[in-house]
XYZ file of C-alpha atoms in Angstrom:
475
model
C 67.011 120.648 127.677
C 65.160 117.342 127.666
C 67.081 116.060 124.611
C 70.395 116.873 126.301
C 69.401 115.003 129.461
C 68.295 111.811 127.708
C 71.820 110.585 126.811
C 73.096 111.636 130.247
C 70.270 109.771 131.988
C 70.814 106.730 129.791
C 74.562 106.770 130.462
C 73.889 107.196 134.175
C 71.514 104.190 134.184
C 74.015 102.020 132.308
C 76.832 103.048 134.648
C 74.729 102.390 137.747
C 73.667 98.964 136.419
C 77.286 98.008 135.693
C 78.333 99.226 139.132
C 75.496 97.262 140.750
C 76.458 94.110 138.813
C 80.140 94.313 139.758
C 79.479 95.234 143.375
C 76.789 92.603 143.944
C 73.315 93.325 145.241
C 71.402 90.587 147.039
C 68.487 92.993 147.640
C 67.518 93.005 143.934
C 64.379 90.954 143.275
C 64.906 88.816 140.161
C 61.239 87.821 140.140
C 60.035 91.326 139.252
C 61.124 94.359 137.247
C 63.128 94.498 134.018
C 64.238 91.099 132.685
C 67.023 92.719 130.668
C 68.410 94.330 133.811
C 68.097 91.044 135.705
C 70.063 89.207 132.984
C 72.740 91.927 132.913
C 73.108 92.020 136.717
C 73.697 88.264 136.760
C 75.497 87.867 133.437
C 78.273 90.452 133.831
C 79.830 88.934 136.987
C 79.114 85.397 135.727
C 80.886 86.088 132.417
C 83.853 87.609 134.247
C 83.861 84.682 136.674
C 84.065 82.106 133.874
C 86.581 84.249 132.002
C 88.799 84.034 135.066
C 88.324 80.264 135.302
C 89.468 79.927 131.685
C 92.469 82.184 132.369
C 93.842 79.542 134.762
C 94.494 77.121 131.911
C 95.818 79.825 129.570
C 98.306 81.188 132.123
C 99.676 77.680 132.672
C 99.695 77.055 128.915
C 101.617 80.264 128.193
C 104.411 79.670 130.696
C 104.832 75.916 130.150
C 104.627 76.448 126.376
C 107.970 78.250 126.604
C 109.771 75.573 128.622
C 112.577 73.532 127.033
C 110.436 70.398 126.502
C 107.314 72.354 125.572
C 105.540 69.540 123.692
C 105.753 67.282 126.769
C 104.715 70.122 129.063
C 101.721 71.208 126.961
C 100.614 67.606 126.551
C 100.832 66.987 130.312
C 98.819 70.110 131.135
C 96.211 69.257 128.503
C 95.831 65.584 129.391
C 95.696 66.351 133.116
C 93.034 68.998 132.498
C 91.094 66.465 130.404
C 91.022 64.050 133.372
C 90.263 66.845 135.825
C 87.167 67.599 133.751
C 85.659 64.620 135.598
C 86.168 66.593 138.823
C 84.771 69.649 137.068
C 81.781 67.499 136.158
C 81.205 66.484 139.760
C 81.693 70.077 140.906
C 79.372 71.520 138.267
C 76.750 68.817 138.849
C 76.665 69.347 142.628
C 76.874 73.143 142.309
C 74.065 73.016 139.763
C 71.857 71.183 142.252
C 72.820 73.717 144.915
C 72.025 76.614 142.549
C 68.638 75.119 141.622
C 67.569 74.462 145.231
C 68.979 77.723 146.652
C 67.397 79.758 143.828
C 64.027 78.020 144.290
C 64.066 78.651 148.072
C 65.087 82.297 147.549
C 62.232 82.660 145.043
C 59.934 81.286 147.747
C 61.377 83.889 150.181
C 62.888 81.228 152.468
C 66.612 82.117 152.911
C 66.998 79.788 155.933
C 66.118 76.723 153.846
C 68.411 78.054 151.089
C 71.350 78.325 153.511
C 70.758 74.816 154.894
C 70.663 73.336 151.377
C 73.940 75.035 150.454
C 75.769 73.652 153.483
C 74.506 70.118 152.890
C 75.846 70.355 149.334
C 79.294 71.193 150.727
C 79.202 68.058 152.914
C 78.466 65.908 149.847
C 81.275 67.531 147.831
C 83.971 67.104 150.502
C 83.213 63.392 151.003
C 83.205 62.563 147.275
C 86.277 64.591 146.352
C 88.419 63.217 149.173
C 88.286 59.775 147.550
C 89.095 61.144 144.077
C 92.030 63.251 145.294
C 93.750 60.293 146.976
C 93.269 58.026 143.952
C 94.445 60.706 141.511
C 97.607 61.393 143.525
C 98.550 57.710 143.784
C 97.861 56.788 140.139
C 98.978 60.032 138.460
C 101.526 58.414 136.130
C 99.156 55.611 135.152
C 96.516 58.221 134.290
C 98.885 60.015 131.894
C 99.895 56.758 130.196
C 96.264 55.663 129.905
C 95.447 59.001 128.241
C 97.970 58.274 125.471
C 101.046 60.140 126.732
C 104.414 58.657 125.823
C 106.583 57.189 128.607
C 108.880 60.243 128.389
C 105.967 62.699 128.657
C 104.480 60.773 131.613
C 107.823 60.755 133.464
C 108.236 64.460 132.779
C 104.764 65.491 133.958
C 103.881 63.087 136.779
C 104.483 65.599 139.600
C 102.278 68.189 137.877
C 99.444 65.664 137.684
C 99.933 64.542 141.304
C 99.632 68.077 142.652
C 96.658 68.972 140.450
C 94.753 65.806 141.351
C 95.741 65.934 145.036
C 94.594 69.543 145.360
C 91.375 69.086 143.417
C 89.188 69.763 146.490
C 89.784 73.480 145.927
C 88.377 73.094 142.388
C 85.298 71.376 143.769
C 84.685 73.985 146.467
C 85.395 76.901 144.139
C 82.638 75.757 141.762
C 80.216 74.665 144.469
C 80.338 77.736 146.695
C 80.071 79.957 143.626
C 76.964 77.975 142.673
C 75.488 78.703 146.106
C 76.175 82.431 145.712
C 74.696 82.431 142.196
C 71.542 80.720 143.397
C 71.180 83.443 146.041
C 71.536 86.063 143.306
C 75.001 87.288 144.328
C 77.101 86.472 141.282
C 79.568 89.255 142.143
C 81.127 87.301 145.048
C 81.625 84.329 142.718
C 83.339 86.626 140.218
C 85.606 88.257 142.811
C 86.771 84.892 144.190
C 87.961 83.872 140.708
C 89.641 87.242 140.159
C 91.568 86.846 143.416
C 92.518 83.244 142.618
C 93.768 84.255 139.155
C 95.781 87.228 140.332
C 97.584 84.909 142.757
C 98.125 82.340 139.989
C 99.467 84.934 137.526
C 101.953 86.216 140.123
C 103.029 82.759 141.336
C 103.293 81.008 137.935
C 106.405 82.771 136.548
C 108.025 82.839 140.007
C 107.592 79.113 140.687
C 108.149 77.927 137.097
C 111.244 80.007 136.305
C 112.490 80.802 139.815
C 113.052 84.185 141.448
C 115.829 85.133 143.885
C 116.060 82.448 146.575
C 113.031 80.591 145.113
C 114.239 77.743 142.849
C 112.778 77.029 139.388
C 110.277 74.173 139.705
C 109.488 74.082 135.961
C 106.221 72.355 135.086
C 105.662 71.364 138.724
C 105.675 75.059 139.652
C 102.630 75.630 137.440
C 100.671 73.064 139.464
C 101.770 74.581 142.783
C 100.807 78.081 141.594
C 97.389 77.047 140.268
C 96.468 75.008 143.355
C 97.615 77.788 145.695
C 95.669 80.424 143.750
C 92.461 78.388 143.800
C 92.872 77.688 147.528
C 93.118 81.415 148.253
C 89.947 81.935 146.195
C 88.139 79.339 148.330
C 89.248 81.065 151.549
C 87.785 84.323 150.198
C 84.489 82.545 149.450
C 84.339 81.018 152.924
C 84.893 84.408 154.538
C 81.914 85.912 152.715
C 79.808 82.813 153.308
C 80.301 82.949 157.083
C 80.544 86.694 157.812
C 76.745 86.967 158.302
C 76.308 89.980 156.013
C 74.680 88.233 153.049
C 71.177 86.911 152.444
C 72.428 83.454 153.509
C 73.054 83.371 157.269
C 75.178 80.329 158.116
C 75.250 78.767 161.590
C 77.200 75.644 162.699
C 74.081 73.490 163.024
C 73.596 73.667 159.213
C 76.628 71.357 158.895
C 74.936 68.551 160.817
C 74.040 66.039 158.088
C 70.348 66.224 157.160
C 69.819 62.999 155.274
C 66.467 64.055 153.800
C 68.075 67.227 152.415
C 71.132 65.289 151.209
C 68.866 62.763 149.501
C 66.937 65.573 147.774
C 70.162 67.221 146.606
C 71.601 63.926 145.341
C 68.374 63.289 143.436
C 68.968 66.504 141.494
C 72.769 66.343 141.438
C 73.191 62.698 140.340
C 71.847 63.153 136.805
C 73.514 66.579 136.746
C 76.877 65.015 137.552
C 76.183 62.228 135.075
C 75.411 64.652 132.245
C 78.766 66.389 132.680
C 80.666 63.136 133.264
C 79.218 61.922 129.965
C 80.479 65.063 128.246
C 83.848 64.909 130.034
C 84.429 61.270 129.162
C 83.705 62.140 125.550
C 86.382 64.862 125.636
C 88.782 62.406 127.301
C 88.156 59.879 124.513
C 88.750 62.563 121.871
C 92.000 63.601 123.586
C 93.162 59.988 123.674
C 92.176 59.481 120.011
C 94.155 62.572 118.949
C 97.170 61.426 121.010
C 97.196 57.980 119.397
C 96.642 59.198 115.814
C 98.601 62.463 115.950
C 101.469 61.697 118.350
C 102.925 64.116 120.908
C 102.757 67.134 118.579
C 99.201 66.339 117.497
C 98.126 65.966 121.107
C 99.876 69.196 122.146
C 98.284 71.080 119.222
C 94.804 69.818 120.054
C 95.211 70.629 123.756
C 96.420 74.144 122.899
C 93.395 74.759 120.660
C 91.076 73.265 123.268
C 92.366 75.558 126.026
C 91.853 78.594 123.784
C 88.387 77.396 122.782
C 87.485 77.010 126.455
C 88.769 80.526 127.104
C 86.054 81.836 124.765
C 83.336 79.313 125.630
C 83.480 79.580 129.430
C 82.382 83.260 129.440
C 79.412 82.205 127.293
C 78.705 79.487 129.856
C 78.830 82.196 132.509
C 76.292 84.274 130.599
C 74.046 81.243 130.191
C 74.245 80.644 133.971
C 72.015 83.699 134.313
C 69.207 81.584 132.865
C 69.608 78.988 135.643
C 69.220 81.559 138.442
C 66.357 83.410 136.748
C 64.466 80.227 135.858
C 64.918 78.798 139.371
C 63.823 81.941 141.201
C 60.892 82.696 138.878
C 59.573 79.140 138.970
C 59.825 79.386 142.757
C 57.730 82.569 142.551
C 55.225 80.785 140.223
C 56.045 83.100 137.302
C 56.481 80.698 134.375
C 56.065 83.325 131.632
C 58.802 85.448 133.159
C 61.064 82.384 133.326
C 60.515 81.786 129.581
C 61.243 85.417 128.704
C 64.438 85.229 130.742
C 65.589 82.223 128.697
C 64.913 83.998 125.389
C 66.726 87.185 126.481
C 69.763 85.260 127.737
C 69.922 83.158 124.545
C 69.784 86.291 122.376
C 72.753 87.848 124.195
C 74.723 84.603 123.997
C 74.189 84.267 120.234
C 75.532 87.783 119.642
C 78.544 87.086 121.858
C 79.383 83.732 120.251
C 78.925 85.043 116.687
C 81.466 87.771 117.458
C 83.893 85.260 118.961
C 83.553 83.006 115.889
C 84.759 85.799 113.608
C 87.627 86.778 115.926
C 88.777 83.175 116.410
C 88.649 82.280 112.718
C 90.486 85.392 111.518
C 93.157 85.548 114.205
C 93.738 81.858 115.036
C 97.332 81.931 113.804
C 98.229 84.951 115.899
C 96.473 83.624 119.016
C 98.113 80.188 118.807
C 101.537 81.713 118.122
C 101.361 83.557 121.411
C 101.183 80.289 123.378
C 103.691 78.043 121.634
C 106.828 78.469 119.536
C 106.724 74.880 118.211
C 105.829 75.069 114.482
C 104.284 71.565 114.297
C 102.156 72.164 117.402
C 101.080 75.545 116.026
C 99.935 74.158 112.645
C 97.745 71.480 114.223
C 96.322 73.908 116.798
C 95.336 76.442 114.111
C 93.564 73.746 112.078
C 91.707 72.530 115.192
C 90.622 76.038 116.169
C 89.434 76.885 112.634
C 87.238 73.783 112.540
C 85.880 73.821 116.105
C 84.948 77.519 116.103
C 82.374 76.893 113.341
C 79.931 75.583 115.949
C 80.251 78.438 118.447
C 76.795 79.938 117.856
C 75.154 76.560 118.397
C 77.254 76.048 121.537
C 75.897 79.359 122.837
C 72.234 78.413 122.362
C 72.784 74.918 123.739
C 74.421 76.242 126.914
C 71.428 78.451 127.710
C 68.993 75.573 127.220
C 71.071 73.172 129.364
C 71.192 75.765 132.149
C 67.439 76.307 131.770
C 66.744 72.622 132.350
C 69.221 72.429 135.222
C 68.029 75.657 136.848
C 64.503 74.261 136.834
C 65.745 71.041 138.485
C 65.097 69.004 135.314
C 68.586 67.489 135.265
C 67.592 64.247 133.505
C 66.686 65.895 130.187
C 70.180 67.260 129.415
C 71.676 64.019 130.763
C 69.895 61.985 128.088
C 70.696 64.599 125.442
C 74.394 64.378 126.345
C 74.340 60.571 126.396
C 72.922 60.291 122.883
C 74.791 63.319 121.537
C 78.247 62.505 122.880
C 78.480 58.755 123.390
C 76.198 57.473 120.645
C 77.029 60.161 118.072
C 80.214 62.203 118.687
C 82.496 59.370 119.827
C 81.550 56.935 117.002
C 81.749 59.789 114.469
C 85.210 60.840 115.666
C 86.462 57.245 115.622
C 85.126 56.538 112.115
C 86.539 59.772 110.680
C 89.919 59.429 112.419
C 90.480 55.693 111.938
C 88.275 54.351 109.133
C 88.617 57.335 106.807
C 92.257 57.887 107.894
C 91.637 61.568 108.710
C 93.522 61.366 112.009
C 93.181 64.392 114.305
C 91.246 66.330 111.617
C 88.402 63.813 111.892
C 88.291 64.355 115.644
C 88.182 68.135 115.178
C 85.242 67.828 112.746
C 83.228 65.689 115.137
C 83.105 68.507 117.720
C 80.994 71.172 115.910
C 78.859 68.516 114.195
C 77.894 66.840 117.484
C 77.378 70.120 119.362
C 75.027 71.343 116.623
C 72.985 68.131 116.828
C 72.808 68.410 120.639
C 71.532 71.991 120.421
C 68.806 71.072 117.915
C 67.629 68.261 120.208
C 67.655 70.634 123.201
C 65.493 73.193 121.365
C 62.908 70.495 120.638
C 62.823 69.331 124.280
C 62.671 72.896 125.601
C 59.588 73.575 123.500
C 57.883 70.488 124.962
C 57.962 72.309 128.337
C 58.557 69.484 130.815
C 61.047 71.728 132.679
C 58.195 74.074 133.720
C 56.491 71.367 135.769
C 59.458 70.058 137.807
C 59.095 70.234 141.615
C 62.259 70.942 143.647
């Protein structure tokens, strides 16, 4: 009787945990109880959230990859996304500060202070992104040319870039508000907002790109309209749940009155956080430009295809590693350093298993995966080579992500900033340039620089994690 009940009880517990993770439960205390359950409750919706974020790029890539001028279209999408990574960097940096402060206040059992901090972060984001959106819209064509696109490709894709840059506020808010929810321990709302945004994008993309009934075919421009509309709907969903008064964060209008002391404190954490991701983003922009100039339109399109697919697999791992940021922030707030450390180890273990599995899948099925997104033989050959090389560092990426989120979740945003500066600008960029130009390896040299640099960054992060400075940061 007992033996028969054990599997049923185990299955019931697993099912209830999955249900709790997908539904969202702000009443769960992440500073006590099972660490494994805490990681799972946060990781499942975070993984699905990041999976949905990566789907945005793949949906666009699939539909534009089958347009008449597919090499121009793929290159435009890829180069625009490379520039938009700067906006991602700002969004992630500010949302990271919001997550750290909100998580710390929740750990201290002060949801009012957590809510105020989240709203002040939104004020910062709106002001900064307004400037970027206007500049990106005006100089869209110049941006494409600067990134190495040919004159024909820039003419073809300028409207796509204008819409994506002009509507980038929805990207900023999508990341930031999700960071606020994650800090409060409700990763499920963040996940659902991305699901909604993606469903809208998947429906709108083929309709606006290829046309349907009275709706004309907008081609590549339709992909930008669909993506921006989908993300905007996701933001509206977030705002509804932020202001409906049912969550742990109770928002009132007075929280939007600028509190310069709070803004200063957030900027102090966010500035190096933004810088660390801008450093990484600028490195990826340089690599994209280097591939475009050494590999031409087909080389650039192949690299961008491989990069989008790589991000599809890496972003879920980033989502899993985000669990470390929330758990570290809340447990440091509750003065439970040992529990914070155990949370990091558990999250890293899960991420290694996930990334090892993805390495095998990517390496064995690269040809099939790439073939699904483009029918251009030259683009496909370069993309397969890029994916084969870059996937060799996946396990190290997985460990490094957890450690970066550990530092950031603790409010120690300067440590990963310096690691990124040395790892990307003083190592990856020179290495890529030397291999591509000096040794005449072209795009292959750029591909090789990616796993080599990421491995070095992870080793440095392990050393700095063990030194333990992150445990003593005050937020």
